[in-house]
């Protein structure tokens, strides 16, 4: 067995365990192994061009320390070798960010969790949360007002601020405003520079609070003002920079949530906060820093002065909500899952450490529905409006934690399901986040059992002319979330996997692509090991991870249907970046969603991000969603006895009990079983034969 296979496969070893984030790849390596070597052995996307001499700085990594229950390790500062002379030399010349190490110099000395920052990845992450096309009625909280202010008069000893307030009242009927000290400090020089003519940005959300001055410019300002709509997810952070006058999206971008290194799912992060003193503060600082980087990136891309970004709207799940605000999320990790506040929040952006906006910029956070259903679900409800639907619609925001809404004009129900990161390519043997080179689409010929696939960054399928040339630079590096969904569904359609999720042997399936790995079988999609590339397979463990994720999703939907006393829904809306890129046919084959005609399955794109944009551009929408959230009925999956029953039944593909009549009109799934031969071991079930006495 190669060293790579040994490092990836051996579990009973005293060698340190190394976990790389955000990829989730892990392996055991002897103490003293350079981090860069371990990354290359595991196929981690860590850049390096200088041959490990500590010159290029491309291999920067961030070791994380503390207790990581999700990974089953406690990492001490001695788990990585001490800072060496090569790193010091580089730091003296060019500087390394605090907490960063050079992967070619840092050595593994104990169990270690290592984050690979975006700038150190060869294949840059694709954050698939682009702004969707949507007509939004413009009624922003922040508006511009041009006024001429009376000059000072010794006989009328009013301050400059009072005379500005008087001018706003006379010209625009604006009630007496307030302002932060940051505005007051610039008031006098601005008035005099503009010869007593100024443009004033005023935030007025019509909630009864006094209007606030958030920006001030000399003369007539014609450059515009801007706001941010930010979808803060557990895996990705997506932001849209919008013109507050027109609602136009002038720039969109996204980054990986750096909190991934503390745990890929929400409960892992709660556990990290519980088990590490100050852990919640670490996670708060990391995500605020990332948001500042993202804001700066958007401003540069759109050639917008940061001082003109005057407002931000956030949507996020409850754990992200608390960590953004700097609130310890420990109460969200145990019943009754109490939020510090479930209502909408309005505060200064500066209070959240957002230094890349105007000093007086304002922040609005949508309300949370309940302890496990957050402001992101509220944003989806604002965007998709299930409460206004005449038919019964199921809205599923697919992600690391799935939010599910079911309703119509009569009532709306909501729940969340802990699907975990498998749908996004994490915890999958050949899995990776969406990046150039990742398989995103796949088909398996039911006769020949051969696959054809397409990778991110190339529009040509693998069996088409020019594919090899087109992928020569990006490579074929792994499989992302949409690809793993299609791959598992295609294995079922092609008769390579039975209803229980068990993969067949080469003999049983008639293809040498089924290879024995330990006691189970794997399907080989692509093998370029002979050329120094990757071998990409779907293992029995991968299928189990997908089964667990899809079962949690389906069980959540079934709970809502039970509460609504229905066995069918009229249509299904797949929301979220992941939902926008999966095939409705494959999702149905897998049993992720209830059975409906395929033409009744729709993609809403990044509905949470759209909801954030609506709230940013229309203050009436804010009042509307705050009212709607109070009327949504929350179902708590964690304490519902039926959840486990639904979960177990949903392990079958597509389902053990529920009939998928609409699906059967389109696809006939093979009626096969690979768990019937006398020799269980030969079929890879993992069960031993009974020993003869």
XYZ file of C-alpha atoms in Angstrom:
693
model
C 0.000 0.000 0.000
C 1.298 3.487 -0.833
C 2.122 5.969 1.919
C -0.902 8.008 0.826
C -3.223 5.057 1.225
C -1.635 4.181 4.559
C -1.979 7.745 5.836
C -5.597 8.012 4.740
C -6.743 4.585 5.714
C -4.978 3.596 8.912
C -6.997 4.445 12.006
C -5.317 2.314 14.697
C -2.095 4.308 14.869
C -0.230 6.395 17.408
C 0.817 8.881 14.749
C -0.764 12.354 15.037
C -4.089 12.993 13.306
C -4.104 16.027 11.018
C -7.383 17.639 9.904
C -7.336 20.236 7.129
C -10.135 22.787 6.814
C -12.135 23.835 4.869
C -11.641 20.626 2.814
C -12.231 18.302 5.785
C -9.473 15.953 4.572
C -7.607 14.129 7.313
C -4.900 11.546 7.845
C -2.295 10.181 10.291
C 1.332 11.190 9.794
C 4.552 10.552 11.713
C 5.670 13.346 14.023
C 8.052 15.663 12.202
C 6.198 15.516 8.868
C 6.040 18.997 7.257
C 2.489 20.304 6.923
C 3.019 20.839 3.176
C 4.005 17.181 2.746
C 0.892 16.007 4.581
C -1.270 18.318 2.479
C 0.159 16.925 -0.745
C -0.267 13.318 0.414
C -3.944 13.950 1.200
C -4.650 15.980 -1.933
C -5.287 19.190 0.027
C -5.355 22.295 -2.148
C -2.274 24.065 -0.690
C -0.148 26.138 -3.038
C 3.671 26.126 -3.230
C 6.028 27.093 -6.042
C 9.449 27.379 -4.380
C 9.965 23.707 -3.571
C 9.551 24.136 0.170
C 12.400 26.639 0.638
C 10.249 29.217 2.453
C 10.636 31.814 -0.298
C 7.294 32.063 -2.108
C 4.959 32.227 0.952
C 2.231 30.516 -1.090
C 1.830 27.718 1.494
C 0.689 29.843 4.426
C -1.491 27.966 6.914
C -3.181 28.730 10.252
C -2.909 26.085 13.011
C -5.869 26.091 15.422
C -5.558 25.195 19.093
C -8.053 23.981 21.698
C -10.596 21.175 21.987
C -12.329 20.064 18.793
C -15.076 17.572 19.739
C -16.174 17.200 16.116
C -12.735 15.943 15.118
C -12.150 14.094 18.392
C -8.890 15.897 19.151
C -7.436 18.379 21.605
C -4.756 20.507 19.986
C -2.011 22.069 22.091
C 0.510 24.645 20.919
C 3.196 21.942 20.999
C 1.329 20.084 18.236
C 3.232 22.140 15.676
C 6.981 22.739 15.587
C 8.393 25.989 16.860
C 8.768 29.075 14.676
C 12.068 28.699 12.793
C 14.700 30.934 11.259
C 13.304 30.603 7.713
C 9.894 31.838 8.851
C 11.484 34.655 10.847
C 13.503 35.741 7.820
C 10.391 35.813 5.643
C 8.405 37.632 8.343
C 11.113 40.286 8.682
C 11.135 40.929 4.932
C 7.459 40.668 3.989
C 5.458 39.984 7.118
C 3.180 37.103 8.063
C -0.278 37.683 9.493
C -0.660 36.837 13.162
C -1.227 33.120 13.648
C 0.061 32.209 10.182
C 2.863 29.696 9.533
C 4.615 28.503 6.396
C 3.380 25.006 5.581
C 6.771 23.974 4.225
C 8.467 24.880 7.510
C 5.896 24.018 10.175
C 6.030 20.358 11.195
C 3.334 18.131 12.654
C 4.253 17.153 16.218
C 0.814 16.172 17.572
C -2.878 16.039 16.673
C -3.483 19.171 14.647
C -6.297 21.148 12.992
C -5.023 23.328 10.148
C -6.916 25.976 8.199
C -5.828 26.657 4.615
C -6.776 30.305 3.906
C -8.274 31.213 0.549
C -5.107 32.941 -0.679
C -3.110 29.736 -0.124
C -5.418 27.585 -2.248
C -4.425 26.849 -5.831
C -8.011 26.480 -6.960
C -9.898 29.458 -5.602
C -13.189 28.696 -3.912
C -16.334 29.324 -5.926
C -18.968 30.849 -3.626
C -22.147 30.230 -5.554
C -24.367 32.927 -4.121
C -24.690 35.411 -6.943
C -27.482 37.975 -6.777
C -30.624 36.705 -8.479
C -32.640 38.903 -10.804
C -35.462 40.388 -8.803
C -37.600 43.519 -9.124
C -37.561 45.207 -5.720
C -39.712 48.162 -4.754
C -37.312 50.869 -3.610
C -38.073 52.476 -0.269
C -34.723 52.633 1.546
C -34.134 53.653 5.140
C -31.163 55.830 4.112
C -31.724 58.791 1.778
C -29.788 61.847 0.654
C -30.934 65.428 1.310
C -29.332 68.548 -0.111
C -29.724 71.697 2.014
C -28.440 75.234 2.343
C -27.651 76.093 5.941
C -27.785 79.568 7.446
C -24.387 80.975 8.367
C -23.516 81.638 12.018
C -24.831 84.891 13.500
C -23.558 86.375 16.745
C -27.082 87.629 17.471
C -28.535 84.096 17.152
C -26.196 81.837 19.117
C -27.322 78.474 17.702
C -24.829 75.713 17.000
C -24.066 74.504 13.484
C -25.893 71.228 14.160
C -29.049 73.053 15.262
C -29.009 75.237 12.133
C -28.492 72.122 9.956
C -31.480 70.483 11.681
C -33.551 73.620 11.074
C -32.656 73.601 7.347
C -33.642 69.912 7.030
C -36.983 70.623 8.689
C -37.748 73.652 6.511
C -36.634 72.116 3.202
C -37.574 68.433 3.577
C -39.797 68.255 6.666
C -37.259 65.950 8.338
C -37.814 65.735 12.132
C -34.911 66.809 14.347
C -32.190 64.203 13.744
C -29.505 62.737 15.981
C -25.959 61.852 15.016
C -22.891 60.009 16.251
C -19.858 61.853 17.513
C -18.035 60.806 14.320
C -20.460 62.973 12.319
C -20.404 65.875 14.753
C -16.609 66.015 14.572
C -16.713 66.564 10.787
C -19.709 68.914 10.715
C -18.010 72.318 10.937
C -15.230 71.747 8.350
C -17.754 70.153 5.965
C -20.178 73.095 6.205
C -17.427 75.601 5.585
C -15.885 73.620 2.714
C -19.275 73.471 1.035
C -19.911 77.181 1.619
C -22.888 76.249 3.829
C -24.314 73.894 1.234
C -24.170 70.196 2.142
C -25.607 66.835 1.232
C -26.809 64.849 4.229
C -27.429 61.081 4.426
C -30.222 60.354 6.894
C -31.219 56.946 8.207
C -34.926 56.819 9.079
C -36.474 53.375 9.423
C -39.907 54.788 10.439
C -39.900 52.858 13.712
C -40.469 55.907 15.868
C -36.799 56.536 16.633
C -35.391 59.917 15.649
C -33.753 60.034 12.211
C -29.964 59.713 12.294
C -27.389 61.515 10.185
C -24.988 58.859 8.900
C -23.103 60.774 6.216
C -22.207 64.362 5.338
C -20.551 65.847 2.228
C -19.794 69.396 1.134
C -21.924 70.743 -1.709
C -24.131 68.555 -3.868
C -23.256 64.852 -3.644
C -23.882 63.043 -6.913
C -21.753 59.976 -6.303
C -24.471 57.991 -4.562
C -24.669 56.000 -1.351
C -24.559 52.250 -0.895
C -25.644 49.435 1.357
C -24.714 45.795 1.876
C -26.923 42.720 1.958
C -24.956 39.925 3.639
C -25.935 36.272 3.929
C -23.767 34.969 6.748
C -23.845 31.187 6.409
C -22.059 28.542 8.412
C -19.938 27.601 5.364
C -19.887 30.732 3.190
C -20.373 34.464 3.562
C -21.977 36.121 0.534
C -22.442 39.866 0.118
C -24.106 42.168 -2.396
C -23.181 45.848 -2.601
C -26.272 47.789 -3.658
C -26.990 51.352 -4.768
C -29.472 52.600 -2.179
C -31.203 54.905 -4.656
C -31.846 52.399 -7.454
C -31.437 49.044 -5.699
C -28.936 47.985 -8.376
C -26.378 45.388 -7.316
C -23.037 46.979 -8.205
C -20.860 44.121 -6.933
C -21.284 40.655 -5.451
C -18.717 38.415 -3.852
C -18.278 35.729 -1.252
C -15.718 34.005 0.928
C -15.509 30.882 3.010
C -16.567 31.372 6.615
C -13.251 31.112 8.510
C -15.112 29.569 11.468
C -14.976 26.262 9.575
C -11.687 25.557 11.303
C -13.530 25.500 14.651
C -16.110 23.004 13.336
C -17.912 22.421 10.047
C -21.410 22.252 11.519
C -23.117 24.563 13.985
C -23.144 22.259 16.992
C -19.400 21.707 16.602
C -18.911 25.438 16.974
C -21.182 25.560 19.993
C -19.116 22.720 21.480
C -15.916 24.610 20.730
C -17.281 27.643 22.604
C -18.312 25.438 25.535
C -15.005 23.599 25.812
C -12.545 26.419 25.108
C -12.425 29.487 27.312
C -12.825 32.485 25.020
C -13.696 30.239 22.071
C -16.802 32.239 21.241
C -14.685 35.407 21.063
C -12.237 33.699 18.702
C -15.056 32.777 16.351
C -16.607 36.243 16.565
C -13.296 37.935 15.745
C -12.577 35.589 12.846
C -15.901 36.131 11.102
C -15.892 39.908 11.659
C -12.402 40.109 10.171
C -13.597 38.093 7.171
C -16.591 40.380 6.664
C -14.312 43.431 6.707
C -12.110 41.815 4.061
C -15.196 41.077 1.971
C -16.520 44.655 2.289
C -13.165 46.067 1.218
C -13.061 43.698 -1.753
C -16.536 44.756 -2.910
C -15.760 48.449 -2.545
C -12.600 48.106 -4.650
C -14.387 46.013 -7.283
C -17.150 48.614 -7.669
C -14.793 51.626 -7.256
C -16.899 52.808 -4.338
C -15.507 54.894 -1.487
C -15.928 52.848 1.712
C -17.197 55.998 3.458
C -20.254 55.878 1.183
C -21.311 52.434 2.422
C -23.862 53.549 4.995
C -25.990 50.522 5.767
C -25.789 46.735 6.099
C -28.475 44.079 6.449
C -27.561 40.636 7.797
C -29.358 37.320 7.506
C -27.934 34.315 9.328
C -28.814 31.213 11.308
C -29.128 31.522 15.109
C -25.576 30.374 15.935
C -24.064 32.738 13.350
C -26.435 35.453 14.637
C -25.040 35.142 18.169
C -21.415 34.846 17.096
C -21.734 37.911 14.839
C -23.149 39.896 17.759
C -20.494 38.609 20.146
C -22.967 36.550 22.188
C -21.910 33.161 23.559
C -24.033 30.566 21.652
C -23.934 27.983 24.478
C -27.693 28.236 25.153
C -28.396 27.250 21.544
C -26.652 23.932 22.103
C -29.138 22.575 24.632
C -32.898 22.528 25.156
C -34.879 24.759 25.159
C -32.487 26.392 22.624
C -33.060 29.904 23.918
C -32.041 32.901 21.828
C -30.657 35.989 23.528
C -33.116 37.906 21.334
C -35.388 36.684 18.566
C -36.543 40.094 17.368
C -35.061 42.216 14.618
C -32.003 44.179 15.739
C -30.924 47.669 14.778
C -27.484 48.912 15.822
C -24.360 50.702 14.650
C -22.179 48.742 12.234
C -19.270 49.946 14.338
C -20.665 47.945 17.285
C -20.012 44.788 15.233
C -16.429 45.766 14.470
C -17.218 46.599 10.832
C -14.447 49.103 10.236
C -14.596 49.094 6.430
C -17.868 51.034 6.266
C -18.736 54.638 7.060
C -18.079 55.330 10.765
C -21.763 56.057 11.422
C -23.173 53.264 9.231
C -26.212 51.397 10.523
C -26.908 47.657 10.744
C -30.235 45.805 10.569
C -30.531 42.082 11.335
C -33.731 40.281 10.382
C -35.648 38.504 13.170
C -35.066 34.858 14.019
C -38.008 32.461 13.920
C -36.782 30.217 16.762
C -33.675 28.761 18.402
C -32.790 26.606 15.384
C -34.552 28.587 12.639
C -32.891 31.907 12.105
C -32.930 35.174 10.239
C -31.844 33.345 7.079
C -35.124 31.403 7.104
C -36.967 34.682 7.711
C -35.198 36.113 4.642
C -36.260 33.088 2.569
C -39.849 33.659 3.749
C -39.554 37.323 2.731
C -38.227 36.359 -0.697
C -40.502 33.389 -1.504
C -43.634 34.459 0.429
C -45.115 31.027 1.220
C -47.685 32.856 3.351
C -49.142 34.340 0.138
C -49.198 31.060 -1.841
C -52.553 29.622 -2.895
C -51.079 26.121 -3.296
C -49.103 24.197 -0.683
C -45.419 24.955 -1.193
C -42.391 23.366 0.459
C -39.378 25.686 0.511
C -36.054 24.042 1.362
C -32.923 26.127 1.914
C -30.270 23.449 1.489
C -27.014 23.927 3.365
C -24.992 22.635 6.298
C -28.156 23.235 8.311
C -31.320 23.010 6.199
C -34.182 25.419 6.885
C -37.574 24.163 5.735
C -40.816 26.114 5.296
C -44.185 24.581 4.413
C -47.289 26.630 3.930
C -49.871 28.591 2.026
C -52.260 31.466 2.698
C -53.735 29.612 5.684
C -50.551 29.100 7.710
C -46.801 28.535 7.476
C -44.734 25.981 9.407
C -40.965 25.987 9.821
C -38.215 23.695 11.081
C -34.512 23.079 10.639
C -32.697 19.809 9.992
C -29.042 19.092 10.797
C -27.942 17.869 7.374
C -24.238 18.483 8.028
C -21.557 19.414 5.462
C -21.749 16.307 3.222
C -23.969 18.080 0.665
C -21.161 20.600 0.215
C -18.467 18.001 -0.458
C -17.060 17.829 3.075
C -16.567 14.482 4.855
C -16.567 12.809 1.416
C -13.487 10.756 0.478
C -12.836 12.614 -2.798
C -14.959 15.582 -1.795
C -14.041 19.230 -1.955
C -15.747 22.596 -1.884
C -16.847 24.062 -5.194
C -13.679 25.181 -7.015
C -12.233 24.836 -10.527
C -11.447 21.185 -11.209
C -14.245 19.784 -9.024
C -16.726 17.414 -10.665
C -20.118 19.124 -10.548
C -22.186 17.034 -12.992
C -22.100 13.301 -13.725
C -24.014 10.680 -15.709
C -23.455 6.906 -15.626
C -24.425 4.796 -18.620
C -26.791 2.091 -17.291
C -25.475 -0.408 -19.881
C -21.706 0.155 -19.962
C -21.564 1.564 -16.389
C -19.092 4.178 -17.647
C -19.329 7.740 -16.295
C -19.186 11.029 -18.110
C -18.762 14.190 -16.099
C -18.214 17.921 -16.169
C -15.968 19.961 -13.884
C -16.225 23.508 -12.614
C -14.292 25.805 -14.926
C -14.980 23.803 -18.103
C -18.216 23.555 -20.097
C -17.128 20.418 -22.011
C -18.150 16.937 -20.838
C -15.414 14.387 -20.222
C -16.375 12.257 -23.249
C -16.371 15.219 -25.634
C -13.526 16.331 -27.868
C -11.222 18.885 -26.305
C -11.941 17.994 -22.653
C -8.381 16.982 -21.807
C -6.947 20.163 -23.282
C -9.593 22.341 -21.611
C -8.889 20.848 -18.174
C -5.103 20.663 -18.497
C -4.517 23.730 -16.332
C -7.257 23.275 -13.715
C -7.026 19.480 -13.458
C -9.680 17.090 -12.145
C -9.264 17.416 -8.423
C -12.333 16.012 -6.646
C -16.099 16.140 -6.460
C -18.231 18.917 -4.969
C -21.710 18.840 -3.440
C -23.827 18.901 -6.595
C -21.553 16.241 -8.085
C -21.828 13.862 -5.127
C -25.637 14.138 -5.186
C -25.755 13.274 -8.876
C -23.161 10.511 -8.486
C -25.088 8.678 -5.755
C -28.367 9.045 -7.644
C -26.737 7.846 -10.871
C -25.334 4.783 -9.086
C -28.908 3.913 -8.089
C -30.273 4.534 -11.599
C -27.491 2.485 -13.240
C -28.045 -0.519 -10.952
C -24.687 -0.241 -9.209
C -26.284 0.464 -5.830
C -29.408 -1.028 -4.296
C -32.252 0.604 -2.375
C -30.421 0.240 0.925
C -27.432 2.173 -0.425
C -25.198 -0.901 -0.717
C -22.738 -0.939 -3.627
C -22.369 -4.166 -5.574
C -19.195 -6.052 -6.453
C -17.557 -6.071 -9.879
C -19.042 -9.526 -10.491
C -22.543 -8.543 -9.415
C -22.598 -5.306 -11.410
C -20.579 -6.326 -14.453
C -18.035 -3.526 -14.265
C -14.427 -3.400 -13.136
C -15.042 0.134 -11.926
C -16.343 -1.435 -8.718
C -13.216 -2.013 -6.642
C -12.829 -3.689 -3.266
C -11.576 -1.374 -0.518
C -11.417 -3.174 2.793
C -14.745 -4.940 3.200
C -16.813 -2.670 0.965
C -16.821 -1.612 -2.659
C -16.179 1.752 -4.265
C -16.995 3.086 -7.721
C -14.135 4.668 -9.679
C -15.195 7.820 -11.538
C -11.761 8.970 -12.650
C -8.249 7.638 -12.128
C -5.227 9.712 -13.135
C -2.781 8.338 -10.568
C -0.480 7.049 -13.290
C -0.042 10.639 -14.504
C 0.367 12.008 -10.980
C -3.261 13.079 -10.729
C -6.105 12.096 -8.445
C -8.222 8.974 -8.241
C -11.810 10.010 -7.593
C -14.137 7.387 -6.174
C -17.496 7.103 -4.461
C -17.066 4.884 -1.413
C -19.568 3.086 0.777
C -18.724 5.623 3.476
C -19.534 8.501 1.123
C -22.941 7.004 0.397
C -23.606 6.607 4.104
C -22.760 10.279 4.703
C -25.174 11.330 1.950
C -27.863 8.983 3.288
C -27.616 10.568 6.732
C -27.814 14.086 5.295
C -30.713 13.424 2.947
C -32.612 11.472 5.609
C -32.419 14.416 8.006
C -33.683 16.733 5.278
C -36.574 14.477 4.260
C -37.529 13.731 7.875
C -37.804 17.455 8.580
C -40.093 17.941 5.583
C -42.240 14.959 6.636
C -42.653 16.385 10.144
C -44.075 19.576 8.686
C -46.352 17.575 6.392
C -47.585 15.557 9.388
C -48.379 18.759 11.258
C -50.198 20.056 8.166
C -51.964 16.656 7.913
C -50.980 16.077 4.270
C -49.114 13.322 2.397
C -48.307 15.415 -0.670
C -47.235 18.966 -1.440
C -48.099 20.897 -4.607
C -44.642 22.204 -5.401
C -41.105 22.303 -4.039
C -38.737 25.274 -4.086
C -35.015 24.584 -3.633
C -33.273 27.635 -2.221
C -29.665 28.365 -1.336
C -26.497 28.266 -3.406
C -26.434 24.467 -3.276
C -30.137 24.161 -4.102
C -29.582 26.262 -7.208
C -27.035 23.816 -8.632
C -28.532 20.394 -7.965
C -30.650 18.520 -10.451
C -34.281 18.131 -9.369
C -34.342 14.656 -10.939
C -31.344 13.479 -8.953
C -32.624 15.071 -5.752
C -35.854 13.129 -6.216
C -34.077 9.826 -6.978
C -32.032 10.283 -3.846
C -35.158 10.985 -1.822
C -34.069 14.399 -0.578
C -37.476 15.940 -1.196
C -41.073 14.648 -1.268
C -42.473 13.212 -4.486
C -43.963 15.807 -6.849
C -43.954 16.133 -10.646
C -40.434 17.205 -11.648
C -41.821 20.286 -13.381
C -43.113 21.358 -9.965
C -39.597 21.535 -8.517
C -38.136 25.023 -8.830
C -34.861 26.708 -7.955
C -35.001 30.020 -6.120
C -31.260 30.658 -6.167
C -29.911 32.417 -3.102
C -33.317 33.236 -1.623
C -31.819 34.271 1.724
C -29.559 36.764 -0.041
C -32.525 38.044 -2.048
C -34.485 38.509 1.176
C -31.572 40.490 2.601
C -31.578 42.750 -0.474
C -35.320 43.302 -0.196
C -34.947 44.297 3.462
C -32.028 46.587 2.584
C -33.926 48.412 -0.146
C -37.403 48.554 1.392
C -38.146 49.447 5.014
C -41.790 48.421 4.591
C -40.569 44.887 3.872
C -38.782 44.899 7.230
C -41.996 45.647 9.074
C -43.768 43.016 6.980
C -41.328 40.186 7.708
C -41.253 41.051 11.413
C -45.030 40.539 11.448
C -44.838 37.361 9.323
C -42.208 35.772 11.574
C -44.486 36.165 14.599
C -47.144 34.161 12.746
C -44.927 31.263 11.567
C -45.429 28.055 13.580
C -42.143 26.449 14.611
C -41.708 22.659 14.809
C -38.681 21.520 16.830
C -37.143 18.443 15.176
C -34.837 17.781 18.147
C -37.723 16.840 20.455
C -40.240 15.382 17.995
C -40.549 11.592 18.564
C -41.583 11.010 14.927
C -38.387 12.534 13.580
C -36.371 9.371 14.226
C -39.004 7.154 12.546
C -39.038 9.382 9.480
C -35.241 9.522 9.498
C -34.832 5.718 9.512
C -37.402 5.200 6.752
C -35.699 7.864 4.638
C -32.371 5.987 4.723
C -33.568 3.907 1.777
C -33.076 5.398 -1.696
C -35.426 6.992 -2.452
C -37.526 5.824 0.547
C -38.512 2.664 2.385
C -42.216 3.438 2.828
C -43.284 6.518 0.886
C -44.066 5.802 -2.743
C -42.580 8.054 -5.383
C -45.303 7.687 -8.011
C -44.425 10.867 -9.893
C -40.761 9.864 -10.084
C -41.664 6.397 -11.389
C -43.404 8.044 -14.358
C -40.023 9.419 -15.428
C -37.480 6.851 -14.193
C -37.775 3.151 -13.447
C -35.295 2.294 -10.717
C -33.780 -1.217 -10.791
C -35.247 -3.655 -8.259
C -31.985 -5.143 -7.029
C -30.298 -6.158 -3.800
C -26.624 -6.772 -3.118
C -27.191 -8.159 0.368
C -28.528 -11.607 -0.503
C -25.510 -13.793 -1.258
C -24.333 -16.342 1.274
C -20.930 -14.649 1.471
C -21.569 -11.256 2.984
C -17.906 -10.435 2.878
C -17.816 -10.982 -0.868
C -20.508 -8.345 -1.245
C -18.728 -5.916 0.998
C -21.363 -5.606 3.716
C -18.703 -5.563 6.367
C -20.302 -8.512 8.238
C -18.195 -11.521 9.054
C -19.178 -15.069 8.356
C -20.233 -17.060 11.396
C -17.280 -19.101 12.569
C -17.795 -22.858 12.385
C -17.462 -24.686 15.666
